[in-house]
Amino acid sequence: MLRIFVNVLVIVCVTTADALPNTLLLNDGNRIPIVAYGTFGKTYEVAIIKPAVIKAIEAGFRHIDTAAVYQNEEQVGEAIADVIKRGIVKREDLWITTKLSLEVGTREGVLKSLQTSLNKLKLDYVDLYLIHFPMNLQNLQNHDYLSIWKGMEDMKRMNLARSIGISNFNSSQINRILLNSEIVPSVNEIEVNPNFVDLDLVAYCQSLNITVMSYAPFGFMAPRPYLNYTTSITFENPVLKRIAQKYGKTTSQVVLRYLIDRETIPIPRSTNAERIELNIDILDFNLTENEIYQINELNEDAKVYDFYDESFLPAFVQYYGL
């Protein structure tokens, strides 16, 4: 009897994030860091982004969140190149998320948009690529987020994006993708914070094994001078202060940990070195279920970014210089 043994070598591209304990498993098998550094801000202050991202990576952030519309991908790319050149990290240590340009409304435009982002970021691939909005904010003649999603699936198949997902999608819009697509979104990036806990949408996404990334994690606790809203929830809130004292943390750290312990990924943004370090120093404690419930009860159903409110958009665009 002749027996033939065949050795098969399987090469798998794995990022360091796949081996880190502080990660979440996505529905496509990739592992994503449980906290991200956010880069959204005023476009005319873009020069501060490069040193801020460098500081964030030096402080321990391994997940950087940006977007085409932020107009800072070049600065983010320069920061990444800097820390890699200095040996602080390798490319595979980082998880880079960016988002599709608002100028794209169909499948055909997705590749060019991602290639533009990759050139600015100085990268061969991104770890996560998101449709930024389901809405046609640019009044494009031919716009359909389902067609766009087909293009996102193309990017994953071409290995230009390890994972693909969506942002600002509600349950109905998610359902349309699920009913008409081959790949389930790995992530939905939405606003979640103590002012707007969004229990229903977070639970819905998690029931589908779609990971939630939580932008605006401090809600109206952070200054929002372009909006006429006064919140009763501040960083001096007695519930947050009591929890913070228990763990020897600040109330802002408690808020970020609260979002992590709801199995979402918060995206804090600061260019202040001390706050950047505080925002990543949240990996050594956990809240109890009762503490999570207490913070949920602070909810005011008040969104910072209500893109469906026509009165919101002009003030938002003017303030951020978009």
mmCIF file of C-alpha atoms in Angstrom:
data_model
loop_
_atom_site.group_PDB
_atom_site.id
_atom_site.type_symbol
_atom_site.label_atom_id
_atom_site.label_comp_id
_atom_site.label_asym_id
_atom_site.label_seq_id
_atom_site.Cartn_x
_atom_site.Cartn_y
_atom_site.Cartn_z
ATOM 1 C CA MET A 1 0.000 0.000 0.000
ATOM 2 C CA LEU A 2 1.353 3.367 -1.004
ATOM 3 C CA ARG A 3 0.643 6.192 1.415
ATOM 4 C CA ILE A 4 1.222 9.749 0.336
ATOM 5 C CA PHE A 5 1.499 12.430 2.994
ATOM 6 C CA VAL A 6 0.972 16.000 1.874
ATOM 7 C CA ASN A 7 2.088 18.866 4.051
ATOM 8 C CA VAL A 8 -0.024 21.939 3.525
ATOM 9 C CA LEU A 9 1.319 25.272 4.677
ATOM 10 C CA VAL A 10 -1.429 27.735 5.556
ATOM 11 C CA ILE A 11 -0.390 31.351 5.943
ATOM 12 C CA VAL A 12 -2.762 33.527 7.907
ATOM 13 C CA CYS A 13 -2.393 37.290 8.200
ATOM 14 C CA VAL A 14 -2.842 38.082 11.880
ATOM 15 C CA THR A 15 -2.546 41.416 13.619
ATOM 16 C CA THR A 16 -1.252 41.745 17.137
ATOM 17 C CA ALA A 17 -4.821 42.751 18.042
ATOM 18 C CA ASP A 18 -5.793 39.126 17.408
ATOM 19 C CA ALA A 19 -3.637 38.040 20.334
ATOM 20 C CA LEU A 20 -4.395 40.848 22.793
ATOM 21 C CA PRO A 21 -6.721 40.253 25.741
ATOM 22 C CA ASN A 22 -8.391 43.680 25.421
ATOM 23 C CA THR A 23 -10.174 42.877 22.170
ATOM 24 C CA LEU A 24 -13.609 41.850 20.961
ATOM 25 C CA LEU A 25 -14.192 39.059 18.465
ATOM 26 C CA LEU A 26 -15.962 40.330 15.342
ATOM 27 C CA ASN A 27 -18.396 38.188 13.370
ATOM 28 C CA ASP A 28 -15.794 37.741 10.606
ATOM 29 C CA GLY A 29 -13.193 36.225 12.967
ATOM 30 C CA ASN A 30 -11.035 39.326 13.363
ATOM 31 C CA ARG A 31 -10.396 40.758 16.824
ATOM 32 C CA ILE A 32 -10.752 44.511 17.378
ATOM 33 C CA PRO A 33 -9.306 46.541 20.297
ATOM 34 C CA ILE A 34 -11.994 47.493 22.825
ATOM 35 C CA VAL A 35 -11.227 51.220 22.854
ATOM 36 C CA ALA A 36 -10.402 53.536 19.942
ATOM 37 C CA TYR A 37 -8.782 56.943 19.664
ATOM 38 C CA GLY A 38 -11.095 59.353 17.842
ATOM 39 C CA THR A 39 -9.815 62.018 15.453
ATOM 40 C CA PHE A 40 -12.974 63.914 14.484
ATOM 41 C CA GLY A 41 -12.773 67.658 15.107
ATOM 42 C CA LYS A 42 -12.739 71.058 13.482
ATOM 43 C CA THR A 43 -11.214 70.736 10.026
ATOM 44 C CA TYR A 44 -9.259 73.990 10.374
ATOM 45 C CA GLU A 45 -7.477 72.539 13.419
ATOM 46 C CA VAL A 46 -6.221 69.543 11.463
ATOM 47 C CA ALA A 47 -2.549 70.356 12.213
ATOM 48 C CA ILE A 48 -2.980 69.154 15.794
ATOM 49 C CA ILE A 49 -4.016 65.658 14.698
ATOM 50 C CA LYS A 50 -0.590 64.224 13.861
ATOM 51 C CA PRO A 51 1.030 64.944 17.266
ATOM 52 C CA ALA A 52 -2.182 63.872 19.035
ATOM 53 C CA VAL A 53 -2.289 60.503 17.251
ATOM 54 C CA ILE A 54 1.410 59.987 17.982
ATOM 55 C CA LYS A 55 0.750 60.696 21.650
ATOM 56 C CA ALA A 56 -2.241 58.355 21.672
ATOM 57 C CA ILE A 57 -0.207 55.470 20.259
ATOM 58 C CA GLU A 58 2.650 56.192 22.656
ATOM 59 C CA ALA A 59 0.125 56.118 25.518
ATOM 60 C CA GLY A 60 -1.135 52.686 24.469
ATOM 61 C CA PHE A 61 -3.995 53.223 22.001
ATOM 62 C CA ARG A 62 -3.844 50.671 19.196
ATOM 63 C CA HIS A 63 -7.097 51.530 17.459
ATOM 64 C CA ILE A 64 -7.326 54.811 15.515
ATOM 65 C CA ASP A 65 -10.657 55.975 14.077
ATOM 66 C CA THR A 66 -10.778 58.452 11.183
ATOM 67 C CA ALA A 67 -12.832 59.140 8.040
ATOM 68 C CA ALA A 68 -12.578 60.731 4.615
ATOM 69 C CA VAL A 69 -14.903 63.551 5.676
ATOM 70 C CA TYR A 70 -12.689 64.409 8.673
ATOM 71 C CA GLN A 71 -10.079 65.654 6.190
ATOM 72 C CA ASN A 72 -7.245 64.397 8.397
ATOM 73 C CA GLU A 73 -6.313 61.004 6.936
ATOM 74 C CA GLU A 74 -2.998 62.435 5.737
ATOM 75 C CA GLN A 75 -2.086 63.583 9.244
ATOM 76 C CA VAL A 76 -3.153 60.242 10.705
ATOM 77 C CA GLY A 77 -0.997 58.488 8.104
ATOM 78 C CA GLU A 78 2.006 60.652 8.961
ATOM 79 C CA ALA A 79 1.556 59.801 12.641
ATOM 80 C CA ILE A 80 1.364 56.084 11.888
ATOM 81 C CA ALA A 81 4.501 56.274 9.737
ATOM 82 C CA ASP A 82 6.298 58.137 12.537
ATOM 83 C CA VAL A 83 5.593 55.602 15.290
ATOM 84 C CA ILE A 84 6.386 52.659 13.009
ATOM 85 C CA LYS A 85 9.679 54.250 11.919
ATOM 86 C CA ARG A 86 10.665 54.820 15.551
ATOM 87 C CA GLY A 87 9.897 51.207 16.429
ATOM 88 C CA ILE A 88 7.087 51.984 18.873
ATOM 89 C CA VAL A 89 4.732 49.674 16.985
ATOM 90 C CA LYS A 90 4.574 47.576 13.871
ATOM 91 C CA ARG A 91 1.793 48.001 11.337
ATOM 92 C CA GLU A 92 0.227 44.755 12.511
ATOM 93 C CA ASP A 93 0.027 46.154 16.047
ATOM 94 C CA LEU A 94 -2.464 48.784 14.917
ATOM 95 C CA TRP A 95 -6.136 48.669 14.021
ATOM 96 C CA ILE A 96 -7.013 51.492 11.631
ATOM 97 C CA THR A 97 -10.640 52.378 10.945
ATOM 98 C CA THR A 98 -11.693 54.821 8.247
ATOM 99 C CA LYS A 99 -14.945 55.619 6.466
ATOM 100 C CA LEU A 100 -16.185 56.002 2.917
ATOM 101 C CA SER A 101 -16.343 59.434 1.330
ATOM 102 C CA LEU A 102 -19.780 61.066 1.291
ATOM 103 C CA GLU A 103 -19.248 61.657 -2.434
ATOM 104 C CA VAL A 104 -19.810 57.955 -3.166
ATOM 105 C CA GLY A 105 -23.365 56.775 -3.814
ATOM 106 C CA THR A 106 -22.927 53.513 -5.722
ATOM 107 C CA ARG A 107 -20.843 50.330 -5.788
ATOM 108 C CA GLU A 108 -18.580 51.621 -8.550
ATOM 109 C CA GLY A 109 -17.161 54.493 -6.499
ATOM 110 C CA VAL A 110 -16.082 52.533 -3.439
ATOM 111 C CA LEU A 111 -12.732 51.236 -4.718
ATOM 112 C CA LYS A 112 -11.490 54.667 -5.815
ATOM 113 C CA SER A 113 -12.537 56.191 -2.499
ATOM 114 C CA LEU A 114 -10.711 53.554 -0.468
ATOM 115 C CA GLN A 115 -7.616 53.829 -2.668
ATOM 116 C CA THR A 116 -7.608 57.588 -2.001
ATOM 117 C CA SER A 117 -7.831 56.965 1.733
ATOM 118 C CA LEU A 118 -5.076 54.344 1.616
ATOM 119 C CA ASN A 119 -2.787 56.754 -0.238
ATOM 120 C CA LYS A 120 -3.366 59.428 2.393
ATOM 121 C CA LEU A 121 -2.932 56.963 5.244
ATOM 122 C CA LYS A 122 0.187 55.505 3.560
ATOM 123 C CA LEU A 123 -1.212 52.008 4.093
ATOM 124 C CA ASP A 124 -1.765 48.910 1.973
ATOM 125 C CA TYR A 125 -5.001 48.052 3.755
ATOM 126 C CA VAL A 126 -7.274 49.273 6.533
ATOM 127 C CA ASP A 127 -8.502 47.057 9.317
ATOM 128 C CA LEU A 128 -12.056 48.389 9.192
ATOM 129 C CA TYR A 129 -13.885 50.289 6.452
ATOM 130 C CA LEU A 130 -17.312 51.772 7.169
ATOM 131 C CA ILE A 131 -20.146 53.332 5.198
ATOM 132 C CA HIS A 132 -20.277 56.634 7.064
ATOM 133 C CA PHE A 133 -23.991 57.362 6.613
ATOM 134 C CA PRO A 134 -26.971 55.613 5.053
ATOM 135 C CA MET A 135 -28.430 59.026 4.165
ATOM 136 C CA ASN A 136 -27.693 60.870 0.929
ATOM 137 C CA LEU A 137 -26.181 63.925 2.621
ATOM 138 C CA GLN A 138 -24.616 65.213 -0.607
ATOM 139 C CA ASN A 139 -27.804 64.954 -2.670
ATOM 140 C CA LEU A 140 -26.141 62.627 -5.161
ATOM 141 C CA GLN A 141 -28.208 61.724 -8.216
ATOM 142 C CA ASN A 142 -27.662 57.991 -7.853
ATOM 143 C CA HIS A 143 -27.357 57.018 -4.203
ATOM 144 C CA ASP A 144 -28.251 53.684 -2.645
ATOM 145 C CA TYR A 145 -26.518 52.384 0.464
ATOM 146 C CA LEU A 146 -27.288 48.825 -0.608
ATOM 147 C CA SER A 147 -25.331 49.372 -3.821
ATOM 148 C CA ILE A 148 -22.570 50.956 -1.748
ATOM 149 C CA TRP A 149 -22.521 47.900 0.524
ATOM 150 C CA LYS A 150 -21.878 45.672 -2.515
ATOM 151 C CA GLY A 151 -18.781 47.798 -3.094
ATOM 152 C CA MET A 152 -17.739 47.353 0.541
ATOM 153 C CA GLU A 153 -18.006 43.593 0.082
ATOM 154 C CA ASP A 154 -15.698 43.969 -2.938
ATOM 155 C CA MET A 155 -13.121 45.711 -0.716
ATOM 156 C CA LYS A 156 -13.103 42.834 1.744
ATOM 157 C CA ARG A 157 -12.733 40.280 -1.032
ATOM 158 C CA MET A 158 -9.820 42.308 -2.445
ATOM 159 C CA ASN A 159 -8.173 42.328 1.014
ATOM 160 C CA LEU A 160 -8.067 46.123 1.017
ATOM 161 C CA ALA A 161 -10.184 46.067 4.192
ATOM 162 C CA ARG A 162 -9.922 43.271 6.745
ATOM 163 C CA SER A 163 -13.391 44.016 8.094
ATOM 164 C CA ILE A 164 -16.273 46.084 6.763
ATOM 165 C CA GLY A 165 -19.162 47.754 8.506
ATOM 166 C CA ILE A 166 -21.570 50.648 8.749
ATOM 167 C CA SER A 167 -22.108 53.817 10.756
ATOM 168 C CA ASN A 168 -25.261 55.687 11.804
ATOM 169 C CA PHE A 169 -27.526 52.890 10.537
ATOM 170 C CA ASN A 170 -30.836 52.119 12.256
ATOM 171 C CA SER A 171 -32.459 48.687 12.528
ATOM 172 C CA SER A 172 -34.539 49.026 9.340
ATOM 173 C CA GLN A 173 -31.499 50.021 7.298
ATOM 174 C CA ILE A 174 -29.517 47.127 8.771
ATOM 175 C CA ASN A 175 -32.325 44.723 7.896
ATOM 176 C CA ARG A 176 -32.258 45.815 4.252
ATOM 177 C CA ILE A 177 -28.559 44.994 4.068
ATOM 178 C CA LEU A 178 -29.044 41.618 5.750
ATOM 179 C CA LEU A 179 -31.843 40.635 3.357
ATOM 180 C CA ASN A 180 -29.927 41.594 0.211
ATOM 181 C CA SER A 181 -26.236 40.918 0.869
ATOM 182 C CA GLU A 182 -23.716 38.146 1.349
ATOM 183 C CA ILE A 183 -21.638 39.655 4.155
ATOM 184 C CA VAL A 184 -23.070 40.787 7.485
ATOM 185 C CA PRO A 185 -21.585 44.108 8.684
ATOM 186 C CA SER A 186 -19.013 43.519 11.405
ATOM 187 C CA VAL A 187 -19.561 46.893 13.087
ATOM 188 C CA ASN A 188 -22.159 49.637 13.422
ATOM 189 C CA GLU A 189 -20.616 52.889 14.692
ATOM 190 C CA ILE A 190 -23.317 54.928 16.432
ATOM 191 C CA GLU A 191 -23.694 57.503 19.192
ATOM 192 C CA VAL A 192 -23.878 55.951 22.670
ATOM 193 C CA ASN A 193 -23.295 57.786 25.964
ATOM 194 C CA PRO A 194 -25.024 58.417 29.331
ATOM 195 C CA ASN A 195 -27.212 61.090 27.713
ATOM 196 C CA PHE A 196 -28.256 58.731 24.930
ATOM 197 C CA VAL A 197 -27.865 55.105 26.018
ATOM 198 C CA ASP A 198 -29.725 53.746 22.944
ATOM 199 C CA LEU A 199 -30.477 50.410 24.615
ATOM 200 C CA ASP A 200 -32.701 49.106 21.816
ATOM 201 C CA LEU A 201 -30.349 49.641 18.870
ATOM 202 C CA VAL A 202 -27.302 48.415 20.792
ATOM 203 C CA ALA A 203 -29.175 45.269 21.838
ATOM 204 C CA TYR A 204 -30.461 44.743 18.292
ATOM 205 C CA CYS A 205 -26.971 44.969 16.791
ATOM 206 C CA GLN A 206 -25.551 42.653 19.423
ATOM 207 C CA SER A 207 -28.329 40.123 18.796
ATOM 208 C CA LEU A 208 -27.042 39.961 15.209
ATOM 209 C CA ASN A 209 -23.421 39.721 16.379
ATOM 210 C CA ILE A 210 -22.736 43.189 14.948
ATOM 211 C CA THR A 211 -20.275 44.978 17.235
ATOM 212 C CA VAL A 212 -21.177 48.527 18.260
ATOM 213 C CA MET A 213 -18.599 51.292 18.275
ATOM 214 C CA SER A 214 -19.734 54.197 20.483
ATOM 215 C CA TYR A 215 -18.873 57.676 19.243
ATOM 216 C CA ALA A 216 -19.426 60.847 21.299
ATOM 217 C CA PRO A 217 -18.899 58.724 24.444
ATOM 218 C CA PHE A 218 -19.274 61.715 26.783
ATOM 219 C CA GLY A 219 -22.409 63.060 25.097
ATOM 220 C CA PHE A 220 -23.418 66.478 26.411
ATOM 221 C CA MET A 221 -21.017 66.086 29.320
ATOM 222 C CA ALA A 222 -18.443 67.515 26.895
ATOM 223 C CA PRO A 223 -18.933 71.102 25.614
ATOM 224 C CA ARG A 224 -21.243 71.391 22.584
ATOM 225 C CA PRO A 225 -21.370 75.175 22.087
ATOM 226 C CA TYR A 226 -23.142 74.976 18.732
ATOM 227 C CA LEU A 227 -26.175 73.249 20.290
ATOM 228 C CA ASN A 228 -28.854 74.725 22.500
ATOM 229 C CA TYR A 229 -29.192 71.942 25.049
ATOM 230 C CA THR A 230 -28.536 71.884 28.782
ATOM 231 C CA THR A 231 -27.932 68.479 30.324
ATOM 232 C CA SER A 232 -28.431 67.462 33.929
ATOM 233 C CA ILE A 233 -25.621 64.921 33.584
ATOM 234 C CA THR A 234 -22.144 66.301 34.253
ATOM 235 C CA PHE A 235 -18.828 64.815 35.311
ATOM 236 C CA GLU A 236 -19.887 65.783 38.848
ATOM 237 C CA ASN A 237 -22.922 63.517 38.723
ATOM 238 C CA PRO A 238 -23.245 61.763 42.128
ATOM 239 C CA VAL A 239 -23.790 58.319 40.585
ATOM 240 C CA LEU A 240 -20.633 58.629 38.488
ATOM 241 C CA LYS A 241 -18.658 60.137 41.380
ATOM 242 C CA ARG A 242 -19.617 57.319 43.740
ATOM 243 C CA ILE A 243 -18.549 54.671 41.217
ATOM 244 C CA ALA A 244 -15.326 56.555 40.407
ATOM 245 C CA GLN A 245 -14.399 56.773 44.086
ATOM 246 C CA LYS A 246 -14.945 53.031 44.501
ATOM 247 C CA TYR A 247 -12.461 52.180 41.739
ATOM 248 C CA GLY A 248 -10.013 55.049 42.217
ATOM 249 C CA LYS A 249 -10.807 56.439 38.769
ATOM 250 C CA THR A 250 -12.165 59.673 37.312
ATOM 251 C CA THR A 251 -15.798 59.961 36.285
ATOM 252 C CA SER A 252 -14.744 60.214 32.623
ATOM 253 C CA GLN A 253 -12.926 56.890 32.980
ATOM 254 C CA VAL A 254 -16.059 55.374 34.516
ATOM 255 C CA VAL A 255 -18.103 56.502 31.497
ATOM 256 C CA LEU A 256 -15.646 54.857 29.086
ATOM 257 C CA ARG A 257 -15.562 51.674 31.150
ATOM 258 C CA TYR A 258 -19.361 51.671 31.237
ATOM 259 C CA LEU A 259 -19.409 51.623 27.433
ATOM 260 C CA ILE A 260 -16.825 48.835 27.300
ATOM 261 C CA ASP A 261 -18.735 46.770 29.853
ATOM 262 C CA ARG A 262 -21.816 47.086 27.650
ATOM 263 C CA GLU A 263 -19.582 45.343 25.058
ATOM 264 C CA THR A 264 -19.326 48.426 22.874
ATOM 265 C CA ILE A 265 -16.140 50.168 21.762
ATOM 266 C CA PRO A 266 -15.912 53.800 22.944
ATOM 267 C CA ILE A 267 -14.107 56.354 20.775
ATOM 268 C CA PRO A 268 -12.846 59.134 23.064
ATOM 269 C CA ARG A 269 -11.152 62.091 21.422
ATOM 270 C CA SER A 270 -8.764 64.533 23.091
ATOM 271 C CA THR A 271 -5.611 66.325 22.030
ATOM 272 C CA ASN A 272 -4.583 66.937 25.650
ATOM 273 C CA ALA A 273 -1.737 64.582 26.647
ATOM 274 C CA GLU A 274 -3.006 64.040 30.192
ATOM 275 C CA ARG A 275 -6.547 63.254 29.041
ATOM 276 C CA ILE A 276 -5.270 60.911 26.336
ATOM 277 C CA GLU A 277 -3.485 58.898 29.020
ATOM 278 C CA LEU A 278 -6.572 58.919 31.259
ATOM 279 C CA ASN A 279 -8.737 57.698 28.388
ATOM 280 C CA ILE A 280 -6.621 54.588 27.831
ATOM 281 C CA ASP A 281 -6.126 53.853 31.549
ATOM 282 C CA ILE A 282 -9.447 52.018 31.761
ATOM 283 C CA LEU A 283 -8.406 48.424 31.209
ATOM 284 C CA ASP A 284 -7.807 47.385 34.823
ATOM 285 C CA PHE A 285 -11.323 47.447 36.290
ATOM 286 C CA ASN A 286 -14.895 46.429 35.478
ATOM 287 C CA LEU A 287 -18.268 47.788 36.496
ATOM 288 C CA THR A 288 -20.931 45.574 38.053
ATOM 289 C CA GLU A 289 -24.234 44.932 36.307
ATOM 290 C CA ASN A 290 -25.936 47.142 38.878
ATOM 291 C CA GLU A 291 -23.527 50.009 38.179
ATOM 292 C CA ILE A 292 -24.188 49.685 34.455
ATOM 293 C CA TYR A 293 -27.914 49.790 35.199
ATOM 294 C CA GLN A 294 -27.500 52.926 37.331
ATOM 295 C CA ILE A 295 -25.743 54.732 34.490
ATOM 296 C CA ASN A 296 -28.367 53.528 32.007
ATOM 297 C CA GLU A 297 -30.969 55.176 34.235
ATOM 298 C CA LEU A 298 -29.297 58.575 33.698
ATOM 299 C CA ASN A 299 -30.512 58.502 30.086
ATOM 300 C CA GLU A 300 -32.108 61.684 28.710
ATOM 301 C CA ASP A 301 -32.656 60.416 25.128
ATOM 302 C CA ALA A 302 -30.618 63.424 24.011
ATOM 303 C CA LYS A 303 -28.409 62.905 20.942
ATOM 304 C CA VAL A 304 -25.444 65.168 20.292
ATOM 305 C CA TYR A 305 -25.433 64.269 16.590
ATOM 306 C CA ASP A 306 -28.982 64.096 15.261
ATOM 307 C CA PHE A 307 -28.371 63.947 11.518
ATOM 308 C CA TYR A 308 -32.081 63.544 10.807
ATOM 309 C CA ASP A 309 -32.832 66.930 12.385
ATOM 310 C CA GLU A 310 -32.701 69.557 9.631
ATOM 311 C CA SER A 311 -32.006 72.343 12.136
ATOM 312 C CA PHE A 312 -28.958 70.475 13.448
ATOM 313 C CA LEU A 313 -26.998 70.097 10.210
ATOM 314 C CA PRO A 314 -26.304 73.790 9.401
ATOM 315 C CA ALA A 315 -24.953 74.489 12.913
ATOM 316 C CA PHE A 316 -22.908 71.276 12.823
ATOM 317 C CA VAL A 317 -21.372 71.980 9.410
ATOM 318 C CA GLN A 318 -20.523 75.573 10.293
ATOM 319 C CA TYR A 319 -18.974 74.762 13.670
ATOM 320 C CA TYR A 320 -16.734 71.980 12.358
ATOM 321 C CA GLY A 321 -15.875 73.680 9.069
ATOM 322 C CA LEU A 322 -17.082 70.801 6.917
#
